[in-house]
Structure formats: structure tokens, C-alpha cells
Coordinates of N, CA and C in Angstrom, one line a residue:
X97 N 74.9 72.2 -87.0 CA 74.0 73.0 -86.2 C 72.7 72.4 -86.1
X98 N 72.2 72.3 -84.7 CA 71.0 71.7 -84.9 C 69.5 72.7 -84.6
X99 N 68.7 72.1 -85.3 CA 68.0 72.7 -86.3 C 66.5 72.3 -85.0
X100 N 65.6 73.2 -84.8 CA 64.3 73.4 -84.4 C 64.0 72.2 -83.5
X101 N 63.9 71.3 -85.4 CA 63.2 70.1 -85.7 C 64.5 68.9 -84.5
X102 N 65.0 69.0 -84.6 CA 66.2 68.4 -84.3 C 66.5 68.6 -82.5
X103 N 66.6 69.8 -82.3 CA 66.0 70.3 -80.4 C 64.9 69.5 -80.2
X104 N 63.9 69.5 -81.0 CA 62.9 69.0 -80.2 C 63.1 67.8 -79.9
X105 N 63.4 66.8 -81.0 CA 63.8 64.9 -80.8 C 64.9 65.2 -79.8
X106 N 65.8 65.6 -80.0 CA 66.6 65.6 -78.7 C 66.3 65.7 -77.0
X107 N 64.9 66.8 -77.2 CA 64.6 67.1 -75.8 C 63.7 66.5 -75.7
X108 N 63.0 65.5 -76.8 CA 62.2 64.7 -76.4 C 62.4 63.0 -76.2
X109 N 63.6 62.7 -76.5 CA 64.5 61.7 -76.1 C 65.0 61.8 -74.7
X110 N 65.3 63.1 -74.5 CA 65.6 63.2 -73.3 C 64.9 63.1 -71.4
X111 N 63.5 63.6 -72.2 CA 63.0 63.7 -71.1 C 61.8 62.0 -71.4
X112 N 62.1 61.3 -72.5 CA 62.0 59.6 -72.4 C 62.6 58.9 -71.5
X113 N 64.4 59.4 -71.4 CA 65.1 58.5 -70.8 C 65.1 59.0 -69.2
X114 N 64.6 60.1 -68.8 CA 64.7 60.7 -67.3 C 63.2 59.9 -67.1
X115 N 62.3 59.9 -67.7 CA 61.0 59.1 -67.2 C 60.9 57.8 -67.3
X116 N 62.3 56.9 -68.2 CA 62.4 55.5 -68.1 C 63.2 55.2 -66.6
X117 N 64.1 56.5 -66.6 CA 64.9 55.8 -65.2 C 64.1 56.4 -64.4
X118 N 63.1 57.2 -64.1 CA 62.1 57.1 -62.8 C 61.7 56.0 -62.6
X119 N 61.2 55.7 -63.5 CA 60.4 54.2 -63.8 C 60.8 52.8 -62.8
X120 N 62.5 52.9 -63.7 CA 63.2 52.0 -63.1 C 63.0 51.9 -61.6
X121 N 63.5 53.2 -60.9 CA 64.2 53.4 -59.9 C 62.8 53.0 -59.3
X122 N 61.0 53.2 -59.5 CA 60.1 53.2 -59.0 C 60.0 51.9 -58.5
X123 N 60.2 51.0 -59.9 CA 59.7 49.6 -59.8 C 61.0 49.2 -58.7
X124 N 62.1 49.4 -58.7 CA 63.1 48.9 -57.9 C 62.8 49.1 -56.3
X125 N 62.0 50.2 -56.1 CA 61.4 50.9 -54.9 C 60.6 49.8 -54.3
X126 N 60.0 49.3 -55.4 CA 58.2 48.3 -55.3 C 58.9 47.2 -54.9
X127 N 59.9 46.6 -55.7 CA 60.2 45.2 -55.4 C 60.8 44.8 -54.7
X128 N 61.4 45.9 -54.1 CA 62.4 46.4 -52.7 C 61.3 46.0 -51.4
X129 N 60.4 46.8 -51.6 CA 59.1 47.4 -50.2 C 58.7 45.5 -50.6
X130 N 57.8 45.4 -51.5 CA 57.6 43.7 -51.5 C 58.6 42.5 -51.0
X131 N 59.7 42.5 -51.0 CA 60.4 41.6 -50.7 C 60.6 41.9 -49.3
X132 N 60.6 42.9 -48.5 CA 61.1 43.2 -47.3 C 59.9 42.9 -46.0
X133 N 58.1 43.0 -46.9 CA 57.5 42.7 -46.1 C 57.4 41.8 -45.5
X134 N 57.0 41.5 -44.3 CA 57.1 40.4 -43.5 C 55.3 39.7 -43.6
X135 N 55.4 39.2 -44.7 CA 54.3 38.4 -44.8 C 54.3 37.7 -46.4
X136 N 54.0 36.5 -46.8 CA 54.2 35.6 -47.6 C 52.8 36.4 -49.1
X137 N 53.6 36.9 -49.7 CA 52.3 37.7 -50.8 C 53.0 36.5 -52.5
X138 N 51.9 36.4 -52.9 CA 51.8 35.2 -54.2 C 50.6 35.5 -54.9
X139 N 50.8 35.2 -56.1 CA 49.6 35.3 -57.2 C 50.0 33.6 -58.1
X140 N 48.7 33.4 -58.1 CA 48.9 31.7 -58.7 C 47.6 31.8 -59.7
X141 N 47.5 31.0 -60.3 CA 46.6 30.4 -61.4 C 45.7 29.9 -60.8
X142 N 44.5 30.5 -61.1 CA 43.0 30.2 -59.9 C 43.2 28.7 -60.2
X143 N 42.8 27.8 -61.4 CA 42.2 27.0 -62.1 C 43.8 25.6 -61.8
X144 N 44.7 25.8 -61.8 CA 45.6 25.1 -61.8 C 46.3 25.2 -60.0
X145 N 46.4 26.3 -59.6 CA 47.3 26.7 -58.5 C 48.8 26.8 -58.4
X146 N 49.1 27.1 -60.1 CA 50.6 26.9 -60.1 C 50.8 28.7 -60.0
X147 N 51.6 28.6 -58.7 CA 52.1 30.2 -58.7 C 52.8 30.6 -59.6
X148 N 52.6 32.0 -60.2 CA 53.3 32.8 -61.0 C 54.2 33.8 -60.6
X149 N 54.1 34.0 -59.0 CA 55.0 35.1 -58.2 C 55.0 35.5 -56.8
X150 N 56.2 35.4 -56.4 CA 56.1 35.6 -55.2 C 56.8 36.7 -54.8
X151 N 56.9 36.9 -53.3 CA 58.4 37.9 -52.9 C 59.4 37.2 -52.5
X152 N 60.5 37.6 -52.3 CA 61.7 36.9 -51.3 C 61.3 36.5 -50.0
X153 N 60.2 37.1 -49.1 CA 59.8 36.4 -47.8 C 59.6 35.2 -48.1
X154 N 58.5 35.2 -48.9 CA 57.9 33.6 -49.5 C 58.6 33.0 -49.4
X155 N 60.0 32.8 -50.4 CA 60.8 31.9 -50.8 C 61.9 31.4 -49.1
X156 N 62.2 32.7 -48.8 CA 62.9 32.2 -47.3 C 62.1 31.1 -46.3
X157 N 60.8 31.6 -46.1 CA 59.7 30.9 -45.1 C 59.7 29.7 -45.6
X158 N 59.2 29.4 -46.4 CA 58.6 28.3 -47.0 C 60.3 27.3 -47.7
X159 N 61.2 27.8 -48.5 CA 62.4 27.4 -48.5 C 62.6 26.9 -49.7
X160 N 61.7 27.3 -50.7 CA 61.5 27.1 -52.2 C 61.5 28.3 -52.5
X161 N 62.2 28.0 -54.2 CA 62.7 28.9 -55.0 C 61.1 29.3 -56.0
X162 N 60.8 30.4 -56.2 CA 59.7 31.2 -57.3 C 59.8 29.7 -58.6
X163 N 61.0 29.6 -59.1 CA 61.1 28.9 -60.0 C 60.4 27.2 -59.6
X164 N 60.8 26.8 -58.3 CA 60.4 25.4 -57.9 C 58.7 25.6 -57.6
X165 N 58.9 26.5 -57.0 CA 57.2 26.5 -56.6 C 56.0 26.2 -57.9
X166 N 57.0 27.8 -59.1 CA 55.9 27.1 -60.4 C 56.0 25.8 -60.7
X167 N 57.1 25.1 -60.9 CA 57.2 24.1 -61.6 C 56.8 22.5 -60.6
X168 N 56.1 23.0 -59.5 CA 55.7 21.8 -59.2 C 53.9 22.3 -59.0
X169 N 53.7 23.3 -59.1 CA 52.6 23.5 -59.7 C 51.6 23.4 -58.1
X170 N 50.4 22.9 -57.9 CA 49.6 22.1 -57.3 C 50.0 21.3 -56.0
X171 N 51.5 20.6 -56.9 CA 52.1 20.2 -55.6 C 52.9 20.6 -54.3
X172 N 53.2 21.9 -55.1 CA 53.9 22.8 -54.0 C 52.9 22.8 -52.6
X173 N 51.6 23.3 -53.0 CA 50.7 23.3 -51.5 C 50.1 22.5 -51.0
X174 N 50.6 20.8 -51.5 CA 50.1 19.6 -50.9 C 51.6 19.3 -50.0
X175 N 53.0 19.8 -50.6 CA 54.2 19.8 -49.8 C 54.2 20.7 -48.2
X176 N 53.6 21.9 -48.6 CA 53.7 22.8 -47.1 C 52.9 22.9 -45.9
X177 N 51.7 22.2 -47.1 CA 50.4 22.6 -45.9 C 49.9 21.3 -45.3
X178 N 49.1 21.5 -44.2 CA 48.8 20.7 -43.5 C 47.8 19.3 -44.6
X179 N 48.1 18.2 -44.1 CA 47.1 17.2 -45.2 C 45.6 17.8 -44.3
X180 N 45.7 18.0 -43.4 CA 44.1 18.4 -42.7 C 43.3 19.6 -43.5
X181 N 44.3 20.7 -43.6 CA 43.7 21.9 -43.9 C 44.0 22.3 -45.8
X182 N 44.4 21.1 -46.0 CA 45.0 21.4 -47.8 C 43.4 21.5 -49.2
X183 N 42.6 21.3 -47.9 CA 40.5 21.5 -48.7 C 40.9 22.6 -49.0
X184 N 41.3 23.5 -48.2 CA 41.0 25.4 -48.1 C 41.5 25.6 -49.5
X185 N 42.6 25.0 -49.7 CA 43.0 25.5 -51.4 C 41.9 25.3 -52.4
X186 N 41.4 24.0 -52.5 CA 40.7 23.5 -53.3 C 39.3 24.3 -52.9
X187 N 39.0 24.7 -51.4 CA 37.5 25.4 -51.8 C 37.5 26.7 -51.8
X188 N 38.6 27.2 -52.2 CA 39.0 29.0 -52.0 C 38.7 28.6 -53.6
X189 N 39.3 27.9 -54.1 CA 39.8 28.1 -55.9 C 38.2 27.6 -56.6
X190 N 37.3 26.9 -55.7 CA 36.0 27.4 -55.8 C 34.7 27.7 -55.7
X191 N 35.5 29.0 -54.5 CA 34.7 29.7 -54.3 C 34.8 31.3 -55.7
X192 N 35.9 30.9 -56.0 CA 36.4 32.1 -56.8 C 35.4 31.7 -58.6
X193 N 35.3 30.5 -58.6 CA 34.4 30.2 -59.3 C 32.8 30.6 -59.6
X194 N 32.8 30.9 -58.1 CA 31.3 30.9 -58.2 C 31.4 32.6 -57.7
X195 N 32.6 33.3 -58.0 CA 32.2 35.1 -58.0 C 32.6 35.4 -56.6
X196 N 33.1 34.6 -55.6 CA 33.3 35.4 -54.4 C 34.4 35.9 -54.3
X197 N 34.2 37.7 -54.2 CA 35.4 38.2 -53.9 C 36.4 38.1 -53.4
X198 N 36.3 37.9 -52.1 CA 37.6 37.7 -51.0 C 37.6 36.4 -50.8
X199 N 38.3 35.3 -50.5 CA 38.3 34.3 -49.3 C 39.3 34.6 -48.4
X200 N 39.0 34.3 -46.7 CA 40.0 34.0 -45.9 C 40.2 33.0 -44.9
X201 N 41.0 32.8 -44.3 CA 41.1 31.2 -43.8 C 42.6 31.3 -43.0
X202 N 42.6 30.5 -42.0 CA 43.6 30.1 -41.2 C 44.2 28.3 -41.2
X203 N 45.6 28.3 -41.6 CA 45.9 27.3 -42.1 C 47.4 27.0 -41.4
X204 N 48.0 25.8 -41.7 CA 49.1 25.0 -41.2 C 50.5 24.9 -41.9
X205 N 51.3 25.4 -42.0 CA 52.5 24.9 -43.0 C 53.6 24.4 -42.4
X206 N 54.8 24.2 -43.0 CA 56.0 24.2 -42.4 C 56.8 24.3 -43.2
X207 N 58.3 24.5 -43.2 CA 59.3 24.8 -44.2 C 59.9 23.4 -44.4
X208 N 60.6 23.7 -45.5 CA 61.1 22.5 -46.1 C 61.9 21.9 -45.3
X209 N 62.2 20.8 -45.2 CA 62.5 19.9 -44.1 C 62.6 20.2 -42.9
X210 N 61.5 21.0 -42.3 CA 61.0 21.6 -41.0 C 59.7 20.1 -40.2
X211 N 59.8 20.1 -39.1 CA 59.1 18.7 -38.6 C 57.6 19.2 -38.5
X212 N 58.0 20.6 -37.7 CA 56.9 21.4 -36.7 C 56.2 22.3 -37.6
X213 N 54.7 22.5 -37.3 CA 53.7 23.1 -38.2 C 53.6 24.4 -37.6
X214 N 53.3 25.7 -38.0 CA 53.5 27.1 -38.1 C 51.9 27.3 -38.4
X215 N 51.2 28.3 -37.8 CA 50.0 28.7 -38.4 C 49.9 30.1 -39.2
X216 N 49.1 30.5 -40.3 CA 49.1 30.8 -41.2 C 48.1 31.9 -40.8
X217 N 47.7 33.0 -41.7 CA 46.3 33.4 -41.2 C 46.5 34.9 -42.4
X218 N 45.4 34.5 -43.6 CA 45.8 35.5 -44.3 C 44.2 35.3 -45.4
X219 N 44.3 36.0 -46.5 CA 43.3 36.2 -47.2 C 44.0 36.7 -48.7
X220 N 42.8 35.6 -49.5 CA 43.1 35.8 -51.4 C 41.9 36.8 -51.9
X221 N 42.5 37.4 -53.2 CA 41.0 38.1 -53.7 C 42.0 37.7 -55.3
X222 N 40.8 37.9 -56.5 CA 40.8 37.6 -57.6 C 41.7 39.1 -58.0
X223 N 42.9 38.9 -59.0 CA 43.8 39.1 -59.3 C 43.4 39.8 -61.2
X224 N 43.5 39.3 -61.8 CA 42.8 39.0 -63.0 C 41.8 38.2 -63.7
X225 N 41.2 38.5 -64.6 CA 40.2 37.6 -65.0 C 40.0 37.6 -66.2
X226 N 39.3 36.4 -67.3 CA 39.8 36.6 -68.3 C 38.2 37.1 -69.4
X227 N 38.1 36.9 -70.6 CA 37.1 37.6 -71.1 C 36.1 37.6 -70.9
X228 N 35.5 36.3 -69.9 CA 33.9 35.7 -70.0 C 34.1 36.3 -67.8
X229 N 35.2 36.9 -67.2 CA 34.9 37.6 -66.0 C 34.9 36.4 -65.0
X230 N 35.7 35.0 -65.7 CA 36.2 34.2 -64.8 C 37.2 34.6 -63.9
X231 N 37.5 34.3 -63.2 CA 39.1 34.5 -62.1 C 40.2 33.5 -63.1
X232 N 41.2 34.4 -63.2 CA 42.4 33.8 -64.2 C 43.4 33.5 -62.5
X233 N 43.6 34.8 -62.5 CA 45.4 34.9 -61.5 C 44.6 35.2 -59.9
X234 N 45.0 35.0 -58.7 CA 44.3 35.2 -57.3 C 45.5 35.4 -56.6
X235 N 45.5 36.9 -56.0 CA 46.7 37.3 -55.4 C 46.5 37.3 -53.8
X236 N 47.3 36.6 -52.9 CA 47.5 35.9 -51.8 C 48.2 36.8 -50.7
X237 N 47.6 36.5 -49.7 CA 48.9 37.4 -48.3 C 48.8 36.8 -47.3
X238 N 49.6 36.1 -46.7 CA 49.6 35.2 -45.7 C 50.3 35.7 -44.9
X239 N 50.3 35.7 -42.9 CA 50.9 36.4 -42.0 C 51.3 35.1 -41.1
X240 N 52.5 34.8 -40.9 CA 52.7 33.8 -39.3 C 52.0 34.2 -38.0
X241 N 51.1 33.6 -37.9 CA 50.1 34.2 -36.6 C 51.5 34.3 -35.6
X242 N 52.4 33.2 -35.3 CA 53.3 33.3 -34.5 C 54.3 34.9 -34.4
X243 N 53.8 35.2 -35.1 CA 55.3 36.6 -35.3 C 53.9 37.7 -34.3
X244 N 52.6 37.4 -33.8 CA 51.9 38.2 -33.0 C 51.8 37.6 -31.3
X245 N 53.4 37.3 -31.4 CA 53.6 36.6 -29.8 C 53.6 37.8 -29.0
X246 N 53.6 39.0 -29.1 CA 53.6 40.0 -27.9 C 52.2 40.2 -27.9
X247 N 51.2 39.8 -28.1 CA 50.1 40.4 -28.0 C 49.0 38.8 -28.2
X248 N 49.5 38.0 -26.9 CA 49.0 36.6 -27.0 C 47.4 37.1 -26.4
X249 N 46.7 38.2 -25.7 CA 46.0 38.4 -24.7 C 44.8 38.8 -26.5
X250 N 45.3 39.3 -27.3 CA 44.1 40.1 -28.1 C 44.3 39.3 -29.3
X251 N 45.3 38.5 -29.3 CA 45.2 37.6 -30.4 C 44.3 35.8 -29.7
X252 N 43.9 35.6 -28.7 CA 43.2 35.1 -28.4 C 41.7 35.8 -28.4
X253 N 41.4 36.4 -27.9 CA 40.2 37.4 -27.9 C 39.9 37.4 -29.5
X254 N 40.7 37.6 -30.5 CA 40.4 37.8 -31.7 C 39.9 37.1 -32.5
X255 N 40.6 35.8 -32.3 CA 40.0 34.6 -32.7 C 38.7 34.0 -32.1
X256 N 38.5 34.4 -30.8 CA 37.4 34.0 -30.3 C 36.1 35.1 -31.3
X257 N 36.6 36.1 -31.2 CA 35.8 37.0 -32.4 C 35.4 36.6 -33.1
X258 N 36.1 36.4 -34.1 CA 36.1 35.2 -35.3 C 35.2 34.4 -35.7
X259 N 35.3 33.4 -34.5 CA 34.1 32.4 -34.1 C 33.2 32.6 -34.3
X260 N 32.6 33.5 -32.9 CA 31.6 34.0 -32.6 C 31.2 34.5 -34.0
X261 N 31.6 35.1 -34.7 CA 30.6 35.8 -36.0 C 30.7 34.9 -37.1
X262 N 31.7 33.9 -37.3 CA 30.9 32.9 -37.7 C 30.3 32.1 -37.7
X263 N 30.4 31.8 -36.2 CA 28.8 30.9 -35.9 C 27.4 31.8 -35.7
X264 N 27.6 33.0 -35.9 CA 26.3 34.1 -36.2 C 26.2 33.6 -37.6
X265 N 27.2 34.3 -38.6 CA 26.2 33.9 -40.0 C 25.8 32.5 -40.2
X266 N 25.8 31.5 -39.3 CA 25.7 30.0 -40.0 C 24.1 30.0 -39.2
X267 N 24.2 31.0 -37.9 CA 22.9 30.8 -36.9 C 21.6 31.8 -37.8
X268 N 22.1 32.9 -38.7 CA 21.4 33.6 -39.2 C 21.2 32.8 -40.9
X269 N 21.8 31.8 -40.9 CA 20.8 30.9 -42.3 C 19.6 30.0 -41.7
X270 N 19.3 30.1 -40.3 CA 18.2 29.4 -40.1 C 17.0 29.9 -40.1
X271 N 15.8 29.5 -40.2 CA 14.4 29.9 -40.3 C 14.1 30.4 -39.2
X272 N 12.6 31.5 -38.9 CA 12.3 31.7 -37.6 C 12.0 30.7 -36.5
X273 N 11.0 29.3 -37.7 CA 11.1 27.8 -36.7 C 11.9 27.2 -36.3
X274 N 12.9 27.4 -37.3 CA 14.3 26.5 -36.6 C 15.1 27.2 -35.7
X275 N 15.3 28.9 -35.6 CA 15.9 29.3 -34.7 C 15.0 29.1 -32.9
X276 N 13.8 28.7 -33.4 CA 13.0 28.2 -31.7 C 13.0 27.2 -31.1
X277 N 13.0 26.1 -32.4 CA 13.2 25.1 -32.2 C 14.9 24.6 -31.6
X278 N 16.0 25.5 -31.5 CA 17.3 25.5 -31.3 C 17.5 26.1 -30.5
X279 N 16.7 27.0 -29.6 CA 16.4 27.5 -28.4 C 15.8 26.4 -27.4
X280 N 14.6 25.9 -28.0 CA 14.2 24.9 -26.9 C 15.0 23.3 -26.8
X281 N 15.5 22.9 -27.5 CA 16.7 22.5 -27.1 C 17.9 22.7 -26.5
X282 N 18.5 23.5 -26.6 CA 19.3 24.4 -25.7 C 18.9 24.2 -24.1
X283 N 17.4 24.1 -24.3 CA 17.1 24.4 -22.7 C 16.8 22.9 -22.5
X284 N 16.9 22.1 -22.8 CA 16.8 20.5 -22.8 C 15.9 19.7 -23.3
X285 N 14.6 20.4 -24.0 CA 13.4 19.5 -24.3 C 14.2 18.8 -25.6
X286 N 13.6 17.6 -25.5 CA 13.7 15.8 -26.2 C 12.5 16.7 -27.4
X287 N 13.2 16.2 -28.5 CA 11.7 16.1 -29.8 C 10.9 15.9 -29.8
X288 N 10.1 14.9 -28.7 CA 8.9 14.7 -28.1 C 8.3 16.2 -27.2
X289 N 8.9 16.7 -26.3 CA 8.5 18.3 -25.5 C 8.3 19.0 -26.9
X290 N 9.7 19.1 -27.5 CA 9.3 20.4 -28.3 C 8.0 20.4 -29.2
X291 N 8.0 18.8 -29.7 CA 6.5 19.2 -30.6 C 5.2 19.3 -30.0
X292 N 5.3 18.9 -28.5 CA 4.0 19.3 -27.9 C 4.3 21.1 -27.3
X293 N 5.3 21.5 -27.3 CA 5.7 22.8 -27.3 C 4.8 23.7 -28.2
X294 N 5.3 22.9 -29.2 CA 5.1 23.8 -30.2 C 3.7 23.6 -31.6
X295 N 3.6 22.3 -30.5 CA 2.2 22.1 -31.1 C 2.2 21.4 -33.0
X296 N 3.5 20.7 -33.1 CA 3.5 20.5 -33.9 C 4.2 18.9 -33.7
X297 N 4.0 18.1 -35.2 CA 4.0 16.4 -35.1 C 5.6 16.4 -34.1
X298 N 6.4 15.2 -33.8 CA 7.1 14.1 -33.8 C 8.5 14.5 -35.2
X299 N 7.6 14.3 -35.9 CA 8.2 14.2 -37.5 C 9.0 15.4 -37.9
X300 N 8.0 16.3 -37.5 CA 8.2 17.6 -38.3 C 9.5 18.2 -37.5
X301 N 9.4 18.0 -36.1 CA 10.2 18.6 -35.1 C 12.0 17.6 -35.8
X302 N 11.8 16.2 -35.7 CA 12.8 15.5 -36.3 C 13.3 16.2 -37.4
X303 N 12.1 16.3 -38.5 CA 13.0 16.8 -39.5 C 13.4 18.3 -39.4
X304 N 13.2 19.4 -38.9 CA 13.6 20.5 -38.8 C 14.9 20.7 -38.1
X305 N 15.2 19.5 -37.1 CA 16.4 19.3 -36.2 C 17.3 18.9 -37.5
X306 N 17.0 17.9 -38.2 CA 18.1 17.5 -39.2 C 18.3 18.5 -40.2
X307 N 17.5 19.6 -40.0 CA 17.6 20.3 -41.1 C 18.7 21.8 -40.5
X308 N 18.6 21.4 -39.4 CA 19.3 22.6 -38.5 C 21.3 22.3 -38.4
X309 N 21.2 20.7 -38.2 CA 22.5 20.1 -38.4 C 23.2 20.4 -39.0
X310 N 22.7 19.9 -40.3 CA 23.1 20.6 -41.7 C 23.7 21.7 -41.9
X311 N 22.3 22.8 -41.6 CA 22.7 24.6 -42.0 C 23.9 24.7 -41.1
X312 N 24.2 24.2 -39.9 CA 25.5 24.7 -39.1 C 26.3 23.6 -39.0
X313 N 26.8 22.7 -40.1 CA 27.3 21.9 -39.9 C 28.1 21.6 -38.5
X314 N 27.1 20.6 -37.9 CA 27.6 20.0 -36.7 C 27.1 18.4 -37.5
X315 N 27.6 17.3 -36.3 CA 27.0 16.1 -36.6 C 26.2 15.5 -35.5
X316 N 25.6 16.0 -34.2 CA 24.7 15.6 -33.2 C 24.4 16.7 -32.4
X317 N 23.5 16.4 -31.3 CA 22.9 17.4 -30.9 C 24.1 17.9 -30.1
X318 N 25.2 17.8 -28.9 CA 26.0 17.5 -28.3 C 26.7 19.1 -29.2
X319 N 27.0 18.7 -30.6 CA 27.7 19.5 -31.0 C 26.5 20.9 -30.8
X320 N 25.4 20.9 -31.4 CA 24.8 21.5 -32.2 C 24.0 22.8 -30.9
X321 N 24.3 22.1 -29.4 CA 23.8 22.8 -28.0 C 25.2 24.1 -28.2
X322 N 26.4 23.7 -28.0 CA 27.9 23.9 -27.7 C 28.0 24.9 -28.7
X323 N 27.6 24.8 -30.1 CA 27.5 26.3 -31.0 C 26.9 27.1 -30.7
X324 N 25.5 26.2 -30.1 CA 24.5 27.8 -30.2 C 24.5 28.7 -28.9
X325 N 25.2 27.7 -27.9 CA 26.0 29.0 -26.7 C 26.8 29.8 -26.5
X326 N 27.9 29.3 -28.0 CA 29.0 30.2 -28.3 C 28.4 31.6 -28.6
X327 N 27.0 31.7 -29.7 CA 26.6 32.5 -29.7 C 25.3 33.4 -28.9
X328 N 25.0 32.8 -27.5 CA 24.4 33.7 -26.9 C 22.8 32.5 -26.3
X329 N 23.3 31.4 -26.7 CA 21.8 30.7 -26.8 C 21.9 30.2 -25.0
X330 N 20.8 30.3 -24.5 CA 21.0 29.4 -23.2 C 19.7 28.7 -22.6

């Protein structure tokens, strides 16, 4: 006969094993919904880049196994990505160094013994971190821009978006002198005009222009006109 004490462990065994198989069935839900999405999700080792996890899209796309990806570590994303665009890893992994939440970026891959490059377009944020609030793990989601072929008209537009407000924040690290000085160029005056413009040496005008280069990384004036129209300069 069972006894008070004895109902209770029973019903409380019971309603352990009905909230283990919720559990189950939850996580089975999760890994279900993750693998089915159509976009490449990964978490890797900020400091190394050797992935710890992926979904099953990953492994189809790309054509490596979870297992292969960790075990070649660093090399996995010198294998898929473009040699042009393979910095972004290295300056995502530190920027996460220096505390930036999000990075995002538009990049090149192709699948395993694939000829043709596929474009990428996705965004990491810091995953875990370890006691001193460095970035340990950085969890990843990458989208085939190509799978937004019905909508070629707003995914051009979008990207032009893009641009445009990034070449604002690069035009908004300049000084009040240097944003006038990048106007009157724009309109054609030689370093010589602008410093009688503006009433100031030869030199100074020189060095503010090199100093403008720089902040928006271009490498001549040529480039440095062609930016500042993108954003509204004329």
C-alpha cells in the first residue's frame, strides 16, 4: 500500500518525466524550425573562428559537414569565401574585440567544388563572453542575396541605400573645414582657389584634403568628388 510519503515521489516523478518529454519534444521543435530555415545560422569562436554549430541549411549550401567545418577550423572560411572579401572575417573578429555589438557585411562564397561565387549578405553579434566581458562564441546568419530574385527592382534600391548612408557616416567624421573644403572641390576649385577662398595658406588647404582622403577612404580626388555626390554634394 502506498503510503502519503510514497504518492508524493511518485507524483512527483511523474510530473519530472511529463516536463522532460515537453522539453524533448520543445528542443526537437527548435532544431526542426533551425534546420529548415533558409538562411546559413553558425556560432564560432570569436578568437580562433573555428565553428561550434551550425544548421543543416549550412552544411547543404556550403557542402561541409558541422564536424569538417570545426575541424579545419579558420580554414573552412579561407575555403568558401572569396580571397577578396576573406578581411571581413578577420575585421568582424576585431571589431568584436574592441566591444562592437553587431557587425554586418556583404560577402562572396561558393560550395564545395562549385566554380561560380554566390553573394552573401548577413550580420554577427557576440554570442557569449567570458569573465573579463571579452567575446568568447559570435552567432552568425547569413542570407543568399540570390534567393531575392523576385524583387530585383527593391533589392537594387536597397543596396543603393546602403551606400548612401554609409558614405553619410564616413562624410559625418569630417570637420566643419573639411566638410567646405569638399564642397569647394566638388565645384572644381584647384588647392590654390580654395585657399584664396577661404583665405587660408596653400599648405593648410593640402593638408586638410589629405586629411579628408583618409577619413573616407578614397585614394585621389577623382575618387573622393564621385563619393561626395553619392551623397548630395554638387
Amino acid at each position: 500500500m502506498l503510503t502519503d510519503s510514497n504518492m508524493g515521489q511518485h507524483y512527483s516523478l511523474n510530473a519530472l518525466q511529463k516536463e522532460n518529454e515537453l522539453l524533448k519534444a520543445r528542443i526537437q521543435s527548435l532544431e526542426s524550425l533551425l534546420n529548415h530555415v533558409p538562411a546559413m545560422l553558425y556560432t564560432h569562436q570569436n578568437n580562433t573562428k573555428t565553428i561550434n554549430w551550425c544548421n543543416r541549411y549550412m552544411e547543404d549550401v556550403t557542402g561541409y559537414t558541422l564536424a569538417e567545418m570545426n575541424g579545419m577550423g579558420l580554414d573552412f572560411f579561407k575555403k568558401v569565401m572569396h580571397p577578396d572579401d576573406f578581411d571581413l572575417a578577420v575585421i568582424a573578429q576585431q571589431s568584436f574585440r574592441e566591444n562592437k555589438n553587431i557587425f554586418g557585411g556583404v560577402l562572396r562564397f561558393r560550395k564545395r567544388g562549385a566554380d561560380s561565387w554566390r553573394w552573401l549578405t548577413g550580420i554577427a553579434i557576440p554570442y557569449t563572453r567570458d569573465d573579463n566581458g571579452a567575446v568568447k562564441e559570435v552567432i552568425c546568419a547569413f542570407v543568399d542575396m540570390t534567393m531575392a530574385m523576385d524583387t530585383n527592382d527593391q533589392l537594387t534600391e536597397a543596396m543603393l541605400d546602403v551606400m548612401r548612408r554609409k558614405h553619410e557616416d564616413l562624410i559625418s567624421k569630417l570637420t566643419s573645414r573639411e566638410k567646405e573644403i569638399l564642397e569647394l572641390t566638388v565645384k572644381g576649385l584647384n588647392n590654390k582657389e580654395i585657399a584664396e577662398t577661404l583665405t587660408l595658406s596653400r599648405y593648410t588647404i593640402e593638408t586638410h584634403r589629405k586629411n579628408i582622403r583618409i577619413k573616407l577612404k578614397v585614394r585621389n580626388t577623382t575618387e573622393l568628388i564621385a563619393l561626395a555626390r553619392k551623397v548630395g554634394y554638387q
